[in-house]
mmCIF file of C-alpha atoms and ligand atoms in Angstrom:
data_model
loop_
_atom_site.group_PDB
_atom_site.id
_atom_site.type_symbol
_atom_site.label_atom_id
_atom_site.label_comp_id
_atom_site.label_asym_id
_atom_site.label_seq_id
_atom_site.Cartn_x
_atom_site.Cartn_y
_atom_site.Cartn_z
ATOM 1 C CA MET A 197 -17.882 24.534 -8.151
ATOM 2 C CA ALA A 198 -15.502 22.123 -6.357
ATOM 3 C CA ALA A 199 -12.679 23.596 -4.267
ATOM 4 C CA PHE A 200 -10.160 21.498 -6.246
ATOM 5 C CA ASP A 201 -10.138 19.958 -9.713
ATOM 6 C CA LEU A 202 -8.184 17.007 -8.320
ATOM 7 C CA VAL A 203 -7.355 15.625 -4.898
ATOM 8 C CA VAL A 204 -4.556 13.049 -4.693
ATOM 9 C CA ALA A 205 -4.149 10.721 -1.696
ATOM 10 C CA GLY A 206 -0.548 9.553 -1.238
ATOM 11 C CA ALA A 207 2.635 11.567 -1.741
ATOM 12 C CA GLY A 208 4.942 8.831 -2.997
ATOM 13 C CA ILE A 209 6.299 9.137 -6.524
ATOM 14 C CA LEU A 210 2.916 8.143 -7.980
ATOM 15 C CA GLY A 211 1.074 10.830 -6.034
ATOM 16 C CA LEU A 212 3.638 13.455 -7.027
ATOM 17 C CA ALA A 213 3.429 12.321 -10.661
ATOM 18 C CA HIS A 214 -0.353 12.671 -10.787
ATOM 19 C CA ALA A 215 -0.251 16.065 -9.094
ATOM 20 C CA LEU A 216 2.434 17.298 -11.504
ATOM 21 C CA ALA A 217 0.572 16.085 -14.592
ATOM 22 C CA ALA A 218 -2.559 17.883 -13.374
ATOM 23 C CA THR A 219 -0.771 21.166 -12.632
ATOM 24 C CA ARG A 220 0.703 21.072 -16.127
ATOM 25 C CA ARG A 221 -2.872 21.294 -17.401
ATOM 26 C CA GLY A 222 -3.539 24.302 -15.178
ATOM 27 C CA LEU A 223 -5.698 22.295 -12.750
ATOM 28 C CA LYS A 224 -6.124 23.130 -9.066
ATOM 29 C CA VAL A 225 -4.688 20.267 -7.019
ATOM 30 C CA ALA A 226 -4.553 19.114 -3.384
ATOM 31 C CA ILE A 227 -2.427 16.269 -1.981
ATOM 32 C CA VAL A 228 -3.267 14.359 1.207
ATOM 33 C CA GLU A 229 -0.456 12.305 2.795
ATOM 34 C CA ARG A 230 -0.921 10.384 6.029
ATOM 35 C CA ASP A 231 2.755 10.517 7.046
ATOM 36 C CA PRO A 232 4.187 13.825 8.280
ATOM 37 C CA HIS A 233 7.458 12.880 6.521
ATOM 38 C CA ALA A 234 7.925 10.529 3.543
ATOM 39 C CA ARG A 235 8.905 7.035 4.689
ATOM 40 C CA ARG A 236 7.378 4.435 2.331
ATOM 41 C CA SER A 237 8.576 2.762 -0.905
ATOM 42 C CA SER A 238 9.429 5.956 -2.727
ATOM 43 C CA VAL A 239 12.146 6.875 -0.228
ATOM 44 C CA GLN A 240 13.299 3.315 0.514
ATOM 45 C CA ASN A 241 14.584 2.600 -2.982
ATOM 46 C CA PHE A 242 17.733 3.197 -5.037
ATOM 47 C CA GLY A 243 16.337 6.317 -6.714
ATOM 48 C CA PHE A 244 17.224 4.526 -9.912
ATOM 49 C CA VAL A 245 15.434 5.274 -13.188
ATOM 50 C CA THR A 246 16.343 2.085 -15.019
ATOM 51 C CA LEU A 247 16.157 1.639 -18.771
ATOM 52 C CA ALA A 248 18.456 -1.290 -19.613
ATOM 53 C CA GLY A 249 16.660 -4.606 -19.339
ATOM 54 C CA GLN A 250 13.125 -3.216 -19.195
ATOM 55 C CA ALA A 251 10.412 -5.149 -20.982
ATOM 56 C CA GLU A 252 9.731 -3.997 -24.529
ATOM 57 C CA GLY A 253 6.446 -2.182 -25.099
ATOM 58 C CA VAL A 254 4.511 -0.308 -22.460
ATOM 59 C CA THR A 255 7.098 -0.553 -19.659
ATOM 60 C CA ARG A 256 9.982 0.698 -21.772
ATOM 61 C CA SER A 257 7.823 3.506 -23.214
ATOM 62 C CA ARG A 258 6.804 4.541 -19.715
ATOM 63 C CA VAL A 259 10.432 4.592 -18.568
ATOM 64 C CA LEU A 260 11.471 6.694 -21.557
ATOM 65 C CA ARG A 261 8.704 9.231 -20.894
ATOM 66 C CA SER A 262 9.288 9.230 -17.118
ATOM 67 C CA ARG A 263 12.997 9.796 -17.677
ATOM 68 C CA GLU A 264 12.190 12.944 -19.677
ATOM 69 C CA VAL A 265 9.998 14.207 -16.852
ATOM 70 C CA TRP A 266 12.679 13.367 -14.251
ATOM 71 C CA LEU A 267 15.152 15.519 -16.199
ATOM 72 C CA GLU A 268 12.686 18.423 -16.304
ATOM 73 C CA VAL A 269 11.745 18.103 -12.625
ATOM 74 C CA THR A 270 15.270 17.695 -11.269
ATOM 75 C CA ASP A 271 16.307 20.721 -13.297
ATOM 76 C CA SER A 272 13.376 22.926 -12.194
ATOM 77 C CA ALA A 273 13.358 21.804 -8.561
ATOM 78 C CA GLY A 274 17.161 21.900 -8.154
ATOM 79 C CA ILE A 275 17.466 18.189 -7.340
ATOM 80 C CA PRO A 276 20.901 16.714 -8.097
ATOM 81 C CA VAL A 277 21.121 13.780 -10.499
ATOM 82 C CA LEU A 278 23.905 11.939 -8.693
ATOM 83 C CA GLN A 279 24.660 9.313 -11.306
ATOM 84 C CA ARG A 280 24.002 8.885 -15.008
ATOM 85 C CA GLY A 281 24.271 5.609 -16.855
ATOM 86 C CA ALA A 282 24.643 2.065 -15.599
ATOM 87 C CA LEU A 283 27.416 -0.497 -15.812
ATOM 88 C CA LEU A 284 26.087 -4.043 -16.022
ATOM 89 C CA VAL A 285 28.803 -6.474 -15.063
ATOM 90 C CA ALA A 286 29.037 -10.134 -16.025
ATOM 91 C CA ARG A 287 30.944 -12.690 -14.002
ATOM 92 C CA ARG A 288 30.039 -15.723 -16.107
ATOM 93 C CA ALA A 289 30.241 -16.521 -19.821
ATOM 94 C CA GLU A 290 26.469 -17.123 -19.731
ATOM 95 C CA SER A 291 25.791 -13.582 -18.487
ATOM 96 C CA LEU A 292 28.050 -12.133 -21.138
ATOM 97 C CA ALA A 293 25.936 -14.002 -23.702
ATOM 98 C CA VAL A 294 22.815 -12.305 -22.293
ATOM 99 C CA LEU A 295 24.453 -8.888 -22.596
ATOM 100 C CA GLU A 296 25.571 -9.649 -26.149
ATOM 101 C CA GLU A 297 22.077 -10.725 -27.161
ATOM 102 C CA TYR A 298 20.548 -7.651 -25.499
ATOM 103 C CA GLY A 299 23.102 -5.369 -27.156
ATOM 104 C CA ALA A 300 21.950 -6.625 -30.562
ATOM 105 C CA THR A 301 18.264 -5.762 -29.917
ATOM 106 C CA PRO A 302 16.788 -2.338 -30.761
ATOM 107 C CA SER A 303 16.598 -1.571 -26.999
ATOM 108 C CA GLY A 304 20.321 -2.171 -26.687
ATOM 109 C CA ALA A 305 21.236 0.162 -29.544
ATOM 110 C CA ARG A 306 22.656 2.897 -27.306
ATOM 111 C CA CYS A 307 24.525 0.427 -25.082
ATOM 112 C CA GLU A 308 28.175 -0.520 -25.430
ATOM 113 C CA LEU A 309 29.519 -4.021 -24.840
ATOM 114 C CA LEU A 310 32.765 -3.985 -22.890
ATOM 115 C CA PRO A 311 35.500 -6.595 -22.572
ATOM 116 C CA ALA A 312 36.816 -7.196 -19.045
ATOM 117 C CA ALA A 313 39.745 -4.798 -19.483
ATOM 118 C CA ALA A 314 37.406 -1.977 -20.550
ATOM 119 C CA VAL A 315 35.149 -2.647 -17.541
ATOM 120 C CA ARG A 316 38.176 -2.327 -15.274
ATOM 121 C CA GLN A 317 39.281 0.841 -17.031
ATOM 122 C CA ARG A 318 35.938 2.489 -16.192
ATOM 123 C CA PHE A 319 35.537 0.835 -12.810
ATOM 124 C CA ALA A 320 38.804 0.279 -10.984
ATOM 125 C CA ALA A 321 37.074 -1.538 -8.090
ATOM 126 C CA ALA A 322 35.519 -4.196 -10.352
ATOM 127 C CA SER A 323 36.284 -7.569 -8.787
ATOM 128 C CA ALA A 324 38.780 -9.947 -10.372
ATOM 129 C CA GLY A 325 35.982 -12.312 -11.447
ATOM 130 C CA ILE A 326 34.345 -9.878 -13.883
ATOM 131 C CA VAL A 327 34.525 -11.207 -17.463
ATOM 132 C CA GLY A 328 32.903 -8.274 -19.266
ATOM 133 C CA GLY A 329 30.037 -5.844 -19.155
ATOM 134 C CA LEU A 330 27.664 -3.485 -20.866
ATOM 135 C CA HIS A 331 27.434 0.260 -20.443
ATOM 136 C CA SER A 332 23.994 1.821 -20.727
ATOM 137 C CA PRO A 333 24.153 5.630 -20.952
ATOM 138 C CA ASP A 334 20.564 6.642 -20.133
ATOM 139 C CA GLU A 335 19.938 5.696 -16.494
ATOM 140 C CA LEU A 336 19.443 8.398 -13.877
ATOM 141 C CA ARG A 337 19.900 8.159 -10.148
ATOM 142 C CA VAL A 338 18.672 10.576 -7.498
ATOM 143 C CA GLU A 339 18.859 10.277 -3.705
ATOM 144 C CA ALA A 340 15.254 9.213 -3.202
ATOM 145 C CA ARG A 341 15.038 10.192 0.474
ATOM 146 C CA ASP A 342 15.914 13.784 -0.499
ATOM 147 C CA ALA A 343 14.282 13.959 -3.933
ATOM 148 C CA ILE A 344 10.753 12.880 -2.952
ATOM 149 C CA PRO A 345 10.276 15.504 -0.192
ATOM 150 C CA ALA A 346 11.945 18.087 -2.459
ATOM 151 C CA ILE A 347 9.464 17.421 -5.288
ATOM 152 C CA LEU A 348 6.553 17.711 -2.834
ATOM 153 C CA ARG A 349 7.874 21.083 -1.591
ATOM 154 C CA TRP A 350 8.404 22.250 -5.178
ATOM 155 C CA LEU A 351 4.846 21.301 -6.132
ATOM 156 C CA GLU A 352 3.618 23.245 -3.113
ATOM 157 C CA GLU A 353 5.788 26.326 -3.499
ATOM 158 C CA ALA A 354 6.274 26.633 -7.256
ATOM 159 C CA LYS A 355 3.155 24.939 -8.636
ATOM 160 C CA GLY A 356 0.534 26.065 -6.114
ATOM 161 C CA VAL A 357 -0.451 22.574 -4.937
ATOM 162 C CA THR A 358 -2.158 22.472 -1.524
ATOM 163 C CA VAL A 359 -0.422 19.827 0.606
ATOM 164 C CA HIS A 360 -1.953 18.252 3.725
ATOM 165 C CA ARG A 361 0.778 16.310 5.559
ATOM 166 C CA GLY A 362 -0.201 13.982 8.385
ATOM 167 C CA ARG A 363 -3.789 13.654 7.106
ATOM 168 C CA THR A 364 -5.303 10.271 6.281
ATOM 169 C CA ALA A 365 -7.676 9.606 3.390
ATOM 170 C CA LEU A 366 -10.598 7.475 4.555
ATOM 171 C CA ALA A 367 -12.914 6.972 1.583
ATOM 172 C CA ILE A 368 -13.573 8.056 -1.980
ATOM 173 C CA GLU A 369 -16.945 9.789 -2.361
ATOM 174 C CA ALA A 370 -18.845 10.857 -5.489
ATOM 175 C CA ASN A 371 -17.669 14.465 -5.195
ATOM 176 C CA GLY A 372 -14.408 14.254 -3.301
ATOM 177 C CA LEU A 373 -12.361 12.556 -0.607
ATOM 178 C CA ALA A 374 -13.284 11.879 3.014
ATOM 179 C CA THR A 375 -10.301 12.314 5.351
ATOM 180 C CA ASP A 376 -9.704 12.153 9.093
ATOM 181 C CA ALA A 377 -9.704 15.961 9.138
ATOM 182 C CA GLY A 378 -12.807 16.582 7.042
ATOM 183 C CA PHE A 379 -14.095 16.275 3.499
ATOM 184 C CA ILE A 380 -12.176 17.628 0.494
ATOM 185 C CA ASP A 381 -14.453 18.700 -2.296
ATOM 186 C CA ALA A 382 -12.876 17.868 -5.681
ATOM 187 C CA GLY A 383 -13.905 17.180 -9.270
ATOM 188 C CA ALA A 384 -11.727 14.052 -9.411
ATOM 189 C CA VAL A 385 -9.917 11.808 -6.923
ATOM 190 C CA VAL A 386 -6.751 9.747 -7.400
ATOM 191 C CA VAL A 387 -5.661 7.448 -4.570
ATOM 192 C CA VAL A 388 -2.120 6.085 -4.915
ATOM 193 C CA PRO A 389 -1.564 4.355 -1.571
ATOM 194 C CA GLY A 390 1.300 1.967 -2.388
ATOM 195 C CA SER A 391 1.120 -1.152 -0.259
ATOM 196 C CA ASN A 392 -2.031 0.175 1.458
ATOM 197 C CA VAL A 393 -3.982 -0.583 -1.739
ATOM 198 C CA ALA A 394 -6.339 -3.092 -0.084
ATOM 199 C CA ALA A 395 -7.818 -0.270 2.017
ATOM 200 C CA PHE A 396 -9.193 1.420 -1.124
ATOM 201 C CA ALA A 397 -9.655 -1.464 -3.576
ATOM 202 C CA PRO A 398 -10.323 -4.479 -1.314
ATOM 203 C CA GLY A 399 -12.026 -6.606 -3.976
ATOM 204 C CA LEU A 400 -9.299 -6.020 -6.542
ATOM 205 C CA ALA A 401 -6.573 -6.644 -3.964
ATOM 206 C CA THR A 402 -8.171 -9.951 -2.968
ATOM 207 C CA ARG A 403 -8.821 -11.106 -6.542
ATOM 208 C CA THR A 404 -5.228 -10.393 -7.572
ATOM 209 C CA ARG A 405 -3.765 -11.705 -4.292
ATOM 210 C CA ALA A 406 -2.008 -8.408 -3.590
ATOM 211 C CA HIS A 407 0.542 -8.666 -0.795
ATOM 212 C CA ASP A 408 3.784 -7.100 0.374
ATOM 213 C CA CYS A 409 7.226 -7.825 -1.005
ATOM 214 C CA ARG A 410 9.992 -7.032 1.511
ATOM 215 C CA LEU A 411 13.440 -6.010 0.335
ATOM 216 C CA GLN A 412 16.623 -5.784 2.405
ATOM 217 C CA MET A 413 18.687 -2.672 1.691
ATOM 218 C CA LEU A 414 22.112 -1.643 3.009
ATOM 219 C CA ARG A 415 24.285 1.436 3.063
ATOM 220 C CA LEU A 416 28.026 0.730 3.034
ATOM 221 C CA ARG A 417 30.980 2.936 3.731
ATOM 222 C CA ALA A 418 33.537 1.772 1.183
ATOM 223 C CA PRO A 419 36.554 4.079 1.161
ATOM 224 C CA GLY A 420 38.228 4.415 -2.214
ATOM 225 C CA VAL A 421 35.397 2.886 -4.252
ATOM 226 C CA GLU A 422 34.169 5.159 -7.019
ATOM 227 C CA LEU A 423 31.330 3.954 -9.234
ATOM 228 C CA PRO A 424 31.198 4.957 -12.916
ATOM 229 C CA GLY A 425 27.374 4.908 -12.756
ATOM 230 C CA VAL A 426 24.953 2.559 -11.063
ATOM 231 C CA VAL A 427 26.432 -0.961 -11.093
ATOM 232 C CA MET A 428 24.258 -4.046 -11.622
ATOM 233 C CA GLY A 429 25.420 -7.624 -11.270
ATOM 234 C CA ASP A 430 24.377 -10.575 -13.366
ATOM 235 C CA LEU A 431 21.754 -11.922 -10.948
ATOM 236 C CA SER A 432 19.764 -8.838 -12.030
ATOM 237 C CA PHE A 433 19.665 -10.200 -15.579
ATOM 238 C CA LEU A 434 17.294 -12.873 -14.319
ATOM 239 C CA ARG A 435 14.973 -10.336 -12.663
ATOM 240 C CA TYR A 436 14.621 -7.684 -15.380
ATOM 241 C CA GLU A 437 12.195 -8.926 -17.994
ATOM 242 C CA GLY A 438 14.053 -7.435 -20.971
ATOM 243 C CA PHE A 439 17.026 -9.678 -20.121
ATOM 244 C CA ALA A 440 15.238 -12.608 -18.498
ATOM 245 C CA THR A 441 13.098 -13.334 -21.569
ATOM 246 C CA LEU A 442 16.061 -13.481 -23.969
ATOM 247 C CA ARG A 443 16.902 -16.899 -25.390
ATOM 248 C CA SER A 444 20.378 -16.850 -23.796
ATOM 249 C CA ALA A 445 18.958 -16.271 -20.294
ATOM 250 C CA ALA A 446 17.985 -19.958 -19.979
ATOM 251 C CA ALA A 447 21.618 -21.075 -19.658
ATOM 252 C CA LEU A 448 22.352 -18.341 -17.119
ATOM 253 C CA ARG A 449 19.275 -19.303 -15.089
ATOM 254 C CA GLU A 450 20.400 -22.925 -15.014
ATOM 255 C CA ARG A 451 23.930 -22.069 -13.915
ATOM 256 C CA VAL A 452 22.826 -19.603 -11.231
ATOM 257 C CA ALA A 453 20.300 -22.128 -9.867
ATOM 258 C CA ALA A 454 23.116 -24.664 -9.510
ATOM 259 C CA GLU A 455 25.717 -22.248 -8.092
ATOM 260 C CA GLN A 456 23.670 -19.849 -5.954
ATOM 261 C CA PRO A 457 20.464 -21.569 -4.804
ATOM 262 C CA ARG A 458 20.292 -19.560 -1.559
ATOM 263 C CA HIS A 459 20.535 -16.263 -3.436
ATOM 264 C CA VAL A 460 17.782 -17.419 -5.780
ATOM 265 C CA ALA A 461 15.545 -18.498 -2.887
ATOM 266 C CA ALA A 462 15.976 -15.107 -1.197
ATOM 267 C CA GLY A 463 15.435 -13.220 -4.464
ATOM 268 C CA VAL A 464 18.848 -11.599 -4.100
ATOM 269 C CA HIS A 465 20.364 -9.592 -6.903
ATOM 270 C CA VAL A 466 22.763 -6.714 -6.478
ATOM 271 C CA ILE A 467 22.482 -3.110 -7.562
ATOM 272 C CA VAL A 468 25.042 -0.630 -6.203
ATOM 273 C CA ALA A 469 24.479 3.125 -6.304
ATOM 274 C CA GLN A 470 26.651 5.887 -4.879
ATOM 275 C CA SER A 471 25.556 8.817 -2.734
ATOM 276 C CA ALA A 472 27.020 12.311 -2.608
ATOM 277 C CA ASP A 473 29.092 11.442 0.496
ATOM 278 C CA GLY A 474 30.644 8.463 -1.321
ATOM 279 C CA SER A 475 28.680 5.818 0.594
ATOM 280 C CA LEU A 476 27.098 2.995 -1.393
ATOM 281 C CA VAL A 477 23.439 1.992 -1.427
ATOM 282 C CA VAL A 478 23.420 -1.774 -1.948
ATOM 283 C CA GLY A 479 20.467 -4.127 -2.329
ATOM 284 C CA ASP A 480 18.399 -6.162 -2.424
ATOM 285 C CA SER A 481 16.501 -9.331 -1.549
ATOM 286 C CA HIS A 482 12.830 -10.140 -2.248
ATOM 287 C CA ARG A 483 10.811 -11.895 0.439
ATOM 288 C CA TYR A 484 7.167 -12.572 -0.316
ATOM 289 C CA ASP A 485 6.202 -14.619 2.704
ATOM 290 C CA ARG A 486 8.417 -13.522 5.584
ATOM 291 C CA GLU A 487 10.476 -10.701 7.040
ATOM 292 C CA CYS A 488 14.016 -10.017 5.813
ATOM 293 C CA ASP A 489 16.715 -11.098 8.248
ATOM 294 C CA SER A 490 20.469 -11.473 8.677
ATOM 295 C CA GLU A 491 20.570 -14.143 5.953
ATOM 296 C CA ASP A 492 19.429 -11.552 3.405
ATOM 297 C CA GLU A 493 22.196 -9.206 4.485
ATOM 298 C CA ALA A 494 24.832 -11.950 4.314
ATOM 299 C CA LEU A 495 23.730 -13.010 0.825
ATOM 300 C CA ILE A 496 23.708 -9.427 -0.469
ATOM 301 C CA LEU A 497 27.184 -8.788 0.960
ATOM 302 C CA ASP A 498 28.434 -12.055 -0.534
ATOM 303 C CA GLU A 499 27.187 -11.060 -3.992
ATOM 304 C CA PHE A 500 28.483 -7.494 -3.547
ATOM 305 C CA ALA A 501 31.960 -8.898 -2.822
ATOM 306 C CA ALA A 502 31.789 -10.949 -6.019
ATOM 307 C CA LEU A 503 31.240 -7.739 -8.005
ATOM 308 C CA VAL A 504 33.176 -5.041 -6.168
ATOM 309 C CA HIS A 505 36.634 -5.178 -4.610
ATOM 310 C CA ALA A 506 36.064 -3.086 -1.472
ATOM 311 C CA PRO A 507 38.307 -4.469 1.295
ATOM 312 C CA GLY A 508 37.422 -1.934 4.023
ATOM 313 C CA ALA A 509 33.677 -1.822 3.340
ATOM 314 C CA GLU A 510 31.368 -1.742 6.365
ATOM 315 C CA VAL A 511 27.601 -1.597 6.760
ATOM 316 C CA VAL A 512 26.597 1.774 8.225
ATOM 317 C CA ASP A 513 22.819 1.552 7.771
ATOM 318 C CA ARG A 514 20.201 -1.035 6.890
ATOM 319 C CA TRP A 515 16.485 -0.885 6.204
ATOM 320 C CA THR A 516 13.671 -2.983 4.830
ATOM 321 C CA GLY A 517 11.740 -1.628 1.868
ATOM 322 C CA ILE A 518 8.220 -2.742 1.023
ATOM 323 C CA TYR A 519 6.233 -2.598 -2.187
ATOM 324 C CA PRO A 520 3.047 -4.348 -3.267
ATOM 325 C CA VAL A 521 3.027 -7.312 -5.634
ATOM 326 C CA ALA A 522 -0.020 -8.998 -7.161
ATOM 327 C CA ASP A 523 -1.066 -11.414 -9.867
ATOM 328 C CA ALA A 524 -1.778 -8.353 -12.039
ATOM 329 C CA LYS A 525 1.314 -6.515 -13.322
ATOM 330 C CA PRO A 526 2.557 -3.816 -13.888
ATOM 331 C CA LEU A 527 -0.202 -2.157 -11.860
ATOM 332 C CA LEU A 528 -3.518 -2.480 -10.096
ATOM 333 C CA ALA A 529 -6.035 0.112 -11.261
ATOM 334 C CA GLU A 530 -9.679 0.551 -10.391
ATOM 335 C CA SER A 531 -12.337 3.262 -10.793
ATOM 336 C CA PRO A 532 -14.560 3.133 -7.694
ATOM 337 C CA THR A 533 -16.563 6.048 -9.188
ATOM 338 C CA PRO A 534 -16.408 7.485 -12.722
ATOM 339 C CA ARG A 535 -14.254 10.411 -11.537
ATOM 340 C CA SER A 536 -11.858 8.465 -9.316
ATOM 341 C CA ARG A 537 -8.964 6.055 -9.675
ATOM 342 C CA VAL A 538 -7.049 3.818 -7.262
ATOM 343 C CA ILE A 539 -3.633 2.859 -8.623
ATOM 344 C CA ALA A 540 -0.738 0.813 -7.228
ATOM 345 C CA VAL A 541 2.404 -0.211 -9.110
ATOM 346 C CA THR A 542 3.033 -3.948 -8.658
ATOM 347 C CA ASN A 543 6.242 -4.530 -10.633
ATOM 348 C CA GLY A 544 8.575 -2.626 -8.305
ATOM 349 C CA LEU A 545 9.350 -0.021 -10.961
ATOM 350 C CA GLY A 546 7.411 3.015 -9.817
ATOM 351 C CA MET A 547 10.442 5.321 -9.743
ATOM 352 C CA SER A 548 11.133 4.460 -13.386
ATOM 353 C CA THR A 549 7.558 4.512 -14.705
ATOM 354 C CA GLY A 550 5.563 6.717 -12.295
ATOM 355 C CA PHE A 551 5.640 10.033 -14.148
ATOM 356 C CA ALA A 552 4.269 8.414 -17.317
ATOM 357 C CA ILE A 553 1.532 6.608 -15.375
ATOM 358 C CA GLY A 554 0.503 9.919 -13.814
ATOM 359 C CA GLU A 555 0.149 11.542 -17.234
ATOM 360 C CA GLU A 556 -1.915 8.604 -18.516
ATOM 361 C CA THR A 557 -4.397 8.778 -15.618
ATOM 362 C CA ILE A 558 -4.804 12.539 -15.865
ATOM 363 C CA ALA A 559 -5.438 12.220 -19.613
ATOM 364 C CA GLU A 560 -8.143 9.611 -18.882
ATOM 365 C CA LEU A 561 -9.823 11.793 -16.261
ATOM 366 C CA PHE A 562 -9.511 15.184 -17.929
ATOM 367 C CA GLY A 563 -9.319 14.339 -21.635
HETATM 368 C C1 LIG B 845 13.936 -1.419 -1.703
HETATM 369 C C2 LIG B 845 13.253 -0.936 -2.944
HETATM 370 C C3 LIG B 845 13.985 -0.728 -4.102
HETATM 371 C C4 LIG B 845 13.358 -0.258 -5.253
HETATM 372 N N1 LIG B 845 14.105 0.044 -6.337
HETATM 373 C C5 LIG B 845 13.524 0.639 -7.404
HETATM 374 C C6 LIG B 845 14.297 1.056 -8.509
HETATM 375 O O1 LIG B 845 15.513 0.888 -8.542
HETATM 376 N N2 LIG B 845 13.678 1.618 -9.573
HETATM 377 C C7 LIG B 845 12.329 1.790 -9.589
HETATM 378 O O2 LIG B 845 11.800 2.267 -10.576
HETATM 379 N N3 LIG B 845 11.566 1.453 -8.536
HETATM 380 C C8 LIG B 845 12.125 0.870 -7.459
HETATM 381 N N4 LIG B 845 11.373 0.479 -6.397
HETATM 382 C C9 LIG B 845 9.913 0.572 -6.494
HETATM 383 C C10 LIG B 845 9.420 1.963 -6.194
HETATM 384 O O3 LIG B 845 10.025 2.457 -5.032
HETATM 385 C C11 LIG B 845 7.896 1.907 -6.033
HETATM 386 O O4 LIG B 845 7.311 1.279 -7.170
HETATM 387 C C12 LIG B 845 7.318 3.303 -5.902
HETATM 388 O O5 LIG B 845 7.982 4.022 -4.897
HETATM 389 C C13 LIG B 845 5.834 3.234 -5.596
HETATM 390 O O6 LIG B 845 5.391 4.548 -5.392
HETATM 391 P P1 LIG B 845 3.963 4.841 -4.795
HETATM 392 O O7 LIG B 845 3.809 6.302 -4.772
HETATM 393 O O8 LIG B 845 2.945 4.034 -5.531
HETATM 394 O O9 LIG B 845 3.987 4.192 -3.333
HETATM 395 P P2 LIG B 845 4.607 4.736 -1.952
HETATM 396 O O10 LIG B 845 5.933 5.320 -2.143
HETATM 397 O O11 LIG B 845 4.457 3.613 -0.988
HETATM 398 O O12 LIG B 845 3.642 5.916 -1.572
HETATM 399 C C14 LIG B 845 2.317 5.708 -1.162
HETATM 400 C C15 LIG B 845 1.994 6.832 -0.215
HETATM 401 O O13 LIG B 845 0.604 6.779 0.078
HETATM 402 C C16 LIG B 845 0.455 7.115 1.436
HETATM 403 N N5 LIG B 845 -0.833 6.607 1.899
HETATM 404 C C17 LIG B 845 -1.236 5.318 1.988
HETATM 405 N N6 LIG B 845 -2.476 5.258 2.482
HETATM 406 C C18 LIG B 845 -2.871 6.537 2.700
HETATM 407 C C19 LIG B 845 -4.062 7.128 3.197
HETATM 408 N N7 LIG B 845 -5.105 6.388 3.602
HETATM 409 N N8 LIG B 845 -4.133 8.482 3.275
HETATM 410 C C20 LIG B 845 -3.079 9.265 2.885
HETATM 411 N N9 LIG B 845 -1.930 8.748 2.430
HETATM 412 C C21 LIG B 845 -1.829 7.401 2.322
HETATM 413 C C22 LIG B 845 1.641 6.449 2.110
HETATM 414 O O14 LIG B 845 1.907 7.004 3.387
HETATM 415 C C23 LIG B 845 2.740 6.717 1.106
HETATM 416 O O15 LIG B 845 3.439 7.911 1.376
HETATM 417 C C24 LIG B 845 11.966 -0.022 -5.249
HETATM 418 C C25 LIG B 845 11.231 -0.238 -4.084
HETATM 419 C C26 LIG B 845 11.860 -0.687 -2.937
HETATM 420 C C27 LIG B 845 11.040 -0.887 -1.688
#
């Protein structure tokens, strides 16, 4: 009999999700993570479980299921949910039209359209240029850099998962996982390596032209600014499929292309989240063929200023996040052997969809 029912390589949100889904079936699980401390995509992000604007169908269903699991996990593991709900702010008539159209769809049923005065009532620091908004009540936000290590510890201490930190997975074998510190005998193997996907699925990565997307992120100290939830600006409406595919998005796209070509070229849109100490996490840009640089930061700050009136704001931290993108979306998935899977999320939504994806894989492997 194998030492473990399942060995998981990678302790980002996807690895944690697969391990959790397996423990919920009473399976014996090991996790192998090459980094001694989490430092990849899953701790570089906003910690934002985003529902508004998600594509109808599988993505929205995965977010809804993952949100349920987030609520269970944060409750059991004592992880604070720092913000609930999102305020989507429009600074053009065309973006208001997108929000109105979205609000009339079944996905928008729980959202509330807000005139400019109501936006300002909820969000005193909304900039003077805001013409309206939409409140979505269901978003969750955790501090990813704290939550991801906390979930790993909780799996280890409360769920009996064996965790090998600082150990690198080398290859999937028929009956387990080869690592740099020996073989782990397991009935099934799941490798969720994030942007290291080409190491485990080289053919798939080449065929789908998998490569890194780099995102500039900032932390601002902004005394006096209090967010009513996570705030999203209207450039985001062109990035989230559930908004971007609406009929009214065409006019917004045209206007933004004319008014903000540099933001469009750098893939800048602005999401603002608030941490427990009051500081703001602000991002991001999307660079597919080069590093982020000071231009990304300037464009993000420019867009931030168009959304939030924060006169004394200063950048206190900055980092570049990386996630994989590919011609295949929302994920790359391969079965190198019948009892193994390699999975990487390629739509940049792993925090919002990961728990559901984990349950789906475990159901495939264990019935
Ligand atoms: C700046 C930024 C903002 C984002 N914002 C959001 C958001 O608002 N909402 C949302 O839903 N998503 C967001 N995302 C996307 C989300 O963070 C990712 O989709 C998600 O974290 C992917 O999780 P993962 O576990 O697949 O990958 P990762 O977090 O990259 O984890 C993979 C892990 O595998 C390990 N690993 C790799 N190779 C090996 C090996 N050989 N052996 C052992 N371990 C290995 C790595 O060290 C790493 O810890 C954002 C991402 C970024 C970068």
